[in-house]
Coordinates of C-alpha atoms (C1' of nucleotides) in Angstrom, one line a residue:
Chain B
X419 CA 94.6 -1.6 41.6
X420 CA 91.7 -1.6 43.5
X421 CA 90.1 1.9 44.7
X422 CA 87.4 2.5 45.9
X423 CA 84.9 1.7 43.2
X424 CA 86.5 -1.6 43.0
X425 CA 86.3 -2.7 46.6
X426 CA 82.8 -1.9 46.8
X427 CA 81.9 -3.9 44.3
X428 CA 83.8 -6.7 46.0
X429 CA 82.4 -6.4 48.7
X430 CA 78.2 -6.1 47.4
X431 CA 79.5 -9.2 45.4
X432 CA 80.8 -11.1 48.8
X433 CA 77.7 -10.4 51.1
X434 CA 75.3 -12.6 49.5
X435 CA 77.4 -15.5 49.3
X436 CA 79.6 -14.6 52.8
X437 CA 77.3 -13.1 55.8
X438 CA 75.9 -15.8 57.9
X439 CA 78.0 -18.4 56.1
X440 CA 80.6 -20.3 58.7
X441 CA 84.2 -21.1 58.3
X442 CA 85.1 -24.6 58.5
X443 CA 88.7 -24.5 57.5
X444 CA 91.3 -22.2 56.6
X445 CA 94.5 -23.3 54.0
X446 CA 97.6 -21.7 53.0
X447 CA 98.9 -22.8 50.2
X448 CA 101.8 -20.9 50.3
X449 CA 102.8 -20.9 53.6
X450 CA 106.4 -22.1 53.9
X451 CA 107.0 -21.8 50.2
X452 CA 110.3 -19.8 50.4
X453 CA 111.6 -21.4 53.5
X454 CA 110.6 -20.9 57.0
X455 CA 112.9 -18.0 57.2
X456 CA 110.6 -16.1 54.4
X457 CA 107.1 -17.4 54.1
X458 CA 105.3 -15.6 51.3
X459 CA 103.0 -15.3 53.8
X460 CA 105.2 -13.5 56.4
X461 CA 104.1 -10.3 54.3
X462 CA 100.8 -10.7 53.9
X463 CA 99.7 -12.0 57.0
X464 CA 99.7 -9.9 60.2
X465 CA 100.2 -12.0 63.0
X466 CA 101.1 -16.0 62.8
X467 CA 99.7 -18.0 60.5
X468 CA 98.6 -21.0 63.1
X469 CA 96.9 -18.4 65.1
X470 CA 94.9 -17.0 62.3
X471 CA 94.1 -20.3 61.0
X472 CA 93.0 -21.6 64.7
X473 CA 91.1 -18.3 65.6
X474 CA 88.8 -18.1 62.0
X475 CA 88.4 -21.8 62.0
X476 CA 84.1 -22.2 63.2
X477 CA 84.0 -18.3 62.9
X478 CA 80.8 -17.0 61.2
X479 CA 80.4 -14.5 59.4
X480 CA 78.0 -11.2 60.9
X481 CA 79.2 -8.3 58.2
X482 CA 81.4 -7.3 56.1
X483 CA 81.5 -3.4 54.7
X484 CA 84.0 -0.9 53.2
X485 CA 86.5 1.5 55.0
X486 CA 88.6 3.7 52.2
X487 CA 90.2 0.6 50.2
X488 CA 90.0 -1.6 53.5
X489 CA 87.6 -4.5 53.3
X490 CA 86.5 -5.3 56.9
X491 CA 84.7 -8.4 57.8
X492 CA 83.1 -9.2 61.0
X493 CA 82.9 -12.7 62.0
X494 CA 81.3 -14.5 65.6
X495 CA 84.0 -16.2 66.7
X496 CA 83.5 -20.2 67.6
X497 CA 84.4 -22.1 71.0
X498 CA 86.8 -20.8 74.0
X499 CA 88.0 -18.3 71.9
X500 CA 84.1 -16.7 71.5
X501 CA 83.3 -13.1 71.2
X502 CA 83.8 -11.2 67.8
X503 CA 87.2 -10.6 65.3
X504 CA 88.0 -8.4 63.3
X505 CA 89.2 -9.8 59.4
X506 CA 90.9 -6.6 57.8
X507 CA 91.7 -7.4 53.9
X508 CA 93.4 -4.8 52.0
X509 CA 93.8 -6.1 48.4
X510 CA 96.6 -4.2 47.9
X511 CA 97.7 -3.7 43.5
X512 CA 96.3 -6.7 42.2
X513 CA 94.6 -9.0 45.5
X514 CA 92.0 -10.7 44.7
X515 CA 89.1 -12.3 47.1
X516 CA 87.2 -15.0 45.2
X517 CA 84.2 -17.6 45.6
X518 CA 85.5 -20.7 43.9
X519 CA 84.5 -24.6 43.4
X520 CA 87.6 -26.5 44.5
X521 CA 87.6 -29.0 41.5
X522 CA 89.0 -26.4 39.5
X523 CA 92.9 -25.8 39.8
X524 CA 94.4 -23.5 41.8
X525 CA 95.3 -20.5 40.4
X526 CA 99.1 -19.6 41.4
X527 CA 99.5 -16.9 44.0
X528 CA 96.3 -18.1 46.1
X529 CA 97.6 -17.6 49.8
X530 CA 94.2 -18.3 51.6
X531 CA 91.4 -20.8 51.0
X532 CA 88.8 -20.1 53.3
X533 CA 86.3 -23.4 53.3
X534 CA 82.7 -22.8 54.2
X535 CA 79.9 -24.4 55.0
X536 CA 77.7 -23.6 52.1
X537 CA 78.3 -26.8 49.6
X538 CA 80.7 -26.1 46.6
X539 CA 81.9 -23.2 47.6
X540 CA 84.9 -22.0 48.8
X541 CA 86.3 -17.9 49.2
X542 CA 90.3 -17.5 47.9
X543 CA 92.3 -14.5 48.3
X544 CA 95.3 -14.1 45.7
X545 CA 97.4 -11.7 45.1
X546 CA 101.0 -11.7 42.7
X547 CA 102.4 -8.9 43.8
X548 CA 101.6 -9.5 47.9
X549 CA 101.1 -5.9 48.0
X550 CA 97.7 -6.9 50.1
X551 CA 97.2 -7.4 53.5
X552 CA 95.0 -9.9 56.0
X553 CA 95.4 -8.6 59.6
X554 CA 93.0 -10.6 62.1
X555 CA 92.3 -9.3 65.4
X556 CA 89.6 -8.8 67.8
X557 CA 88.3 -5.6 67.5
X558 CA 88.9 -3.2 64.6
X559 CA 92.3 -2.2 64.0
X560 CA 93.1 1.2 65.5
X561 CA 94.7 2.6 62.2
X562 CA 91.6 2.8 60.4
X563 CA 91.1 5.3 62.5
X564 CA 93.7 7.5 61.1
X565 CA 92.1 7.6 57.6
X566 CA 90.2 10.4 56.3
X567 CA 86.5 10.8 55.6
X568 CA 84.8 8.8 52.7
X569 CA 84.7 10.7 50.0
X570 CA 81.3 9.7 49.1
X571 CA 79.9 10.8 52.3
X572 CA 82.4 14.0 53.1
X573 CA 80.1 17.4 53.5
X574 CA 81.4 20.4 50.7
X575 CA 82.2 22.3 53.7
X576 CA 84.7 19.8 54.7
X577 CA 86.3 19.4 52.1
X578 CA 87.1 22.8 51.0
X579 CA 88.1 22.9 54.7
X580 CA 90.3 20.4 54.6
X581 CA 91.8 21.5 51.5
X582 CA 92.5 25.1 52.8
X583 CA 94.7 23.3 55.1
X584 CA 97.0 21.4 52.9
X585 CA 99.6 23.1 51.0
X586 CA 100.5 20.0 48.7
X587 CA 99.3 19.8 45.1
X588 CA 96.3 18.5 45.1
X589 CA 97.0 15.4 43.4
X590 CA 99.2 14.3 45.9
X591 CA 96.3 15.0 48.1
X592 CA 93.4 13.5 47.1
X593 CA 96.0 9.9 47.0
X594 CA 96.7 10.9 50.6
X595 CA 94.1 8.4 52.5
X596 CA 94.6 10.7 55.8
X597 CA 93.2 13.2 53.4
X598 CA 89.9 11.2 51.8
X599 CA 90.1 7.6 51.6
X600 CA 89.2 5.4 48.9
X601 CA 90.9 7.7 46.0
X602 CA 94.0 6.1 44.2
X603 CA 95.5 7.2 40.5
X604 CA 92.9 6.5 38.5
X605 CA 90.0 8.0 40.0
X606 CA 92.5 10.8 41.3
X607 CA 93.1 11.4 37.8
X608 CA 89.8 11.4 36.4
X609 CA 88.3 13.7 38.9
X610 CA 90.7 15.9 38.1
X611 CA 90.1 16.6 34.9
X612 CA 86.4 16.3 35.1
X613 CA 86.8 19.2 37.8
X614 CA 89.2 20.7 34.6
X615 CA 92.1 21.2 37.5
X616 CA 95.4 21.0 37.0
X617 CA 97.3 17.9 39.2
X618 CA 99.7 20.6 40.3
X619 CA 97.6 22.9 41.6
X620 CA 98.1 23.7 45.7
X621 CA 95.1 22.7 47.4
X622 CA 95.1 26.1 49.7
X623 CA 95.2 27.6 46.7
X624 CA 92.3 26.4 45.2
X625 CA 89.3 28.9 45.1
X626 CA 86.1 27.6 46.8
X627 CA 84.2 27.2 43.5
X628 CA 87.0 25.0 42.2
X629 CA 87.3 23.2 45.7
X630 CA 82.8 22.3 45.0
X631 CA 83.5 21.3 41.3
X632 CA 86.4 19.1 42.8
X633 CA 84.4 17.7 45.8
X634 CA 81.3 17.1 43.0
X635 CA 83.5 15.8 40.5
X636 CA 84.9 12.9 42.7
X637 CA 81.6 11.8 43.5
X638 CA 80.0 11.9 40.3
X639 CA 83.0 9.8 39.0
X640 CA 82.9 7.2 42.1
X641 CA 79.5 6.8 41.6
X642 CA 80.0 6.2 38.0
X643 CA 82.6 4.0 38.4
X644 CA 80.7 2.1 41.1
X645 CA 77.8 1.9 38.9
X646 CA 80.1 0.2 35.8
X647 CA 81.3 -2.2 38.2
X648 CA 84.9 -0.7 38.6
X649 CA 87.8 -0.7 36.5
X650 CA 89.0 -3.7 35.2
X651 CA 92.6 -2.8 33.6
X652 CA 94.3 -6.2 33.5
X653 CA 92.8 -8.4 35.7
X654 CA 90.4 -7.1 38.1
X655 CA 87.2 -9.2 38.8
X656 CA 84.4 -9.2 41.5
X657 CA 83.9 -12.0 44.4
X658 CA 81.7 -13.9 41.8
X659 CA 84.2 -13.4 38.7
X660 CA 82.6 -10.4 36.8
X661 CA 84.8 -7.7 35.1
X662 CA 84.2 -3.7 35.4
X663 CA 83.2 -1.1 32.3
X664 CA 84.3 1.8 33.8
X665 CA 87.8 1.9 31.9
X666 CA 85.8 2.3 28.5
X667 CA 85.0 5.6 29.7
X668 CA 88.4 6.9 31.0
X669 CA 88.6 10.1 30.3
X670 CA 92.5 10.8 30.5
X671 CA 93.9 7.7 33.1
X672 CA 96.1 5.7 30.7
X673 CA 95.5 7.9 27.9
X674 CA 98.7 9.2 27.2
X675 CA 99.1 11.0 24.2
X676 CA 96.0 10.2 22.8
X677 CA 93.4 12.6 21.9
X678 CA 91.4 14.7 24.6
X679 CA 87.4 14.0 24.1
X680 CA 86.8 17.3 25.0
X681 CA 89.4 19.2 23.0
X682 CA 91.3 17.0 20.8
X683 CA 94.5 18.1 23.0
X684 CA 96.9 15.2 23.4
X685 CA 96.7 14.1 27.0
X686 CA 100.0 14.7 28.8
X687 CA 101.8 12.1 31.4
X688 CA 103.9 13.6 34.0
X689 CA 104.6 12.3 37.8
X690 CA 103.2 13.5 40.9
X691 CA 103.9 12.2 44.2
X692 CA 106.1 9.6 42.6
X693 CA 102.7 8.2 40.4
X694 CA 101.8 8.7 37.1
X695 CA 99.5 11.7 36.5
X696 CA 97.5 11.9 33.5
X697 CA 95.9 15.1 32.1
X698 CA 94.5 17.4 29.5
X699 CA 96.8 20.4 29.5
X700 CA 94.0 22.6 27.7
X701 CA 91.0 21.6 29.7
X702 CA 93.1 21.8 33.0
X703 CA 95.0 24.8 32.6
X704 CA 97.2 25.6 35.4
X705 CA 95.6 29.0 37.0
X706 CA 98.4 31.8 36.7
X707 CA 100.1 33.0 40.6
X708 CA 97.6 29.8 42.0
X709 CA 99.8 26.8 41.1
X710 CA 103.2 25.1 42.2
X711 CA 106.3 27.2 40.6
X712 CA 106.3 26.8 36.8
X713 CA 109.4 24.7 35.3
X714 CA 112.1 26.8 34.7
X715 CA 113.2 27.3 30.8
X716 CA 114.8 24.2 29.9
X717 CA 114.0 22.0 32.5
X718 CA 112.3 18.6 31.7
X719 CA 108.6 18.3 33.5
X720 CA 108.3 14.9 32.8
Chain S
dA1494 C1' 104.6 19.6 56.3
dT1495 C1' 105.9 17.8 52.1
dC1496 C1' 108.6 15.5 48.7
dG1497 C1' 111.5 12.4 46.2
dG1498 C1' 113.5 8.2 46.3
dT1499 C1' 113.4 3.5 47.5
dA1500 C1' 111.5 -0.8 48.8
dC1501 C1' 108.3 -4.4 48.6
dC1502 C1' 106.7 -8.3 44.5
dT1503 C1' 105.3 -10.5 39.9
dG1504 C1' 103.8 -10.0 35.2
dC1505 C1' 103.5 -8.0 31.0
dA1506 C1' 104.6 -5.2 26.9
dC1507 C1' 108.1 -3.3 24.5
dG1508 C1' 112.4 -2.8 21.7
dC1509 C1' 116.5 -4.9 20.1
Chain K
dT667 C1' 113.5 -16.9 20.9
dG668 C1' 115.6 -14.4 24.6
dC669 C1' 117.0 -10.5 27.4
dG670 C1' 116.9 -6.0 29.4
dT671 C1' 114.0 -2.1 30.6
dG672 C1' 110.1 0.2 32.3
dC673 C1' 105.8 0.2 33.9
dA674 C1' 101.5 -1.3 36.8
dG675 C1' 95.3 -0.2 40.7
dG676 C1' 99.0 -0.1 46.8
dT677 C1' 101.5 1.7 51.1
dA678 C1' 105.5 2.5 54.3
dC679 C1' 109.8 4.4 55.4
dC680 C1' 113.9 7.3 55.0
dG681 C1' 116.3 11.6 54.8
dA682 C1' 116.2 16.2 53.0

DNA sequence: ATCGGTACCTGCACGC
DNA sequence: TGCGTGCAGGTACCGA
């Protein structure tokens, strides 16, 4: 669920309330839940849970800052164990990270209380589907590495580089995080048919003016979307509880068969890269000899 | 290199 | 009301 726009609204709503706070104490509620053979927080948690718990316990907080969907926090660790860590959160389809007052009741699927030492306030981090991630270690985890530029901050000529290279269709590519990071289906989607190209096309295939209207499309709908606060489809919220407005302006993303803005064409659902690909099929025509083969007569594209 | 399928999870909307 | 089905913002892994 989160992408990009989401997580950096998560994370401009955690810094006030988070850097230079200190964490007094760290809970689990659902560790053990399943048996000790399958924690719910075997998943989620990189590492054992005693050793994150022992190693963030006195930590405070220096920064905390985006990477693609990655939310990295840096704390000062406490004691023996001094020096700096690393807190990696990836919030996965539907994490959540939190500031809460404790009298209220727990909300089911909170995996992490994090106590700190400003009164009445506490950080959780839920998730349902434990699709997320918390990996603590000391410095930054090495696979961040492997991620591609932000797209927000990605030069035109290396982008249209990069998608010379590539020889998938390009809406497989801009969910590719080695590609760009930050993009997922929605904001895949919608750049796409602001840039009024096809989700089939092959990125090497794409001219150079297409490949600029692409790059500037993606940022002009980040930015957007940042803007609007993210999209809030079911449940999405900030740290401090506050919903997005981007979905109101969705443009094709869980449109499906509705009518284009644009045109009036019905937007069209097909799959991509096993994911749900929304489009306009007149304002993102696919470009004759420049796209994936065509389906053959009687074959089902859907 | 790239793709499709599957897996990981829970919740929700839908049709019957 | 209940039940089965398909779908959902994410990534990782397999074999083809």
């Amino acid at each position: 669920m989160p992408e990009l726009p989401e997580v950096e609204n998560v994370v401009r709503s955690l810094r006030p309330g988070l850097v230079g706070r200190q964490i007094t104490e760290v809970e689990l509620p659902t560790y053990g839940q399943n048996g000790p053979g399958r924690t719910v927080l075997r998943r989620l948690l990189v590492g054992s849970t005693n050793a994150f718990r022992k190693r963030l316990c006195g930590g405070r907080v220096v920064s905390i800052r985006r990477h693609g969907k990655n939310i990295l926090i840096t704390l000062q660790a406490q004691g023996a164990g001094h020096g700096s860590l690393c807190l990696l959160v990836h919030l996965g389809m539907t994490g959540r990270l939190r500031f809460e007052s404790m009298p209220e009741p727990l909300r089911p699927h909170t995996h992490v209380i994090f106590t700190l030492d400003a009164p009445g306030r506490w950080l959780h981090f839920s998730d349902p589907r434990r699709f997320g991630k918390l990996h603590l270690s000391k410095d930054e985890p090495a696979e961040i590495q492997l991620l591609g530029p932000d797209p927000l901050e990605i030069s035109l000529e290396e982008f249209c580089a990069r998608l010379r290279r590539r020889r998938a269709r390009v809406k497989a590519l801009l969910l590719d995080q080695r590609f760009v990071r930050g993009l997922g289906n929605i904001y895949a989607d919608e750049s796409l048919f602001r840039a009024s190209i096809h989700p089939a096309a092959i990125g090497s295939r794409l001219r150079r003016e297409r490949g600029a209207r692409l790059w500037d499309a993606i940022r002009a709908t980040l930015r957007q979307a940042i803007e609007l606060g993210g999209s809030s489809i079911s449940s999405y919220m900030d740290a401090e509880g506050r919903a997005g407005w981007f979905q109101q302006v969705h443009q094709v993303y869980g449109r499906t068969g509705e009518e284009c803005f644009e045109c009036g064409s019905l937007i069209r659902r097909i799959v991509i890269a096993g994911r749900s690909t929304h489009f306009c099929p007149a304002c993102q025509r696919q470009q004759r000899g420049r796209t994936a083969k065509k389906t053959k007569p009687g074959e089902r594209s859907r």
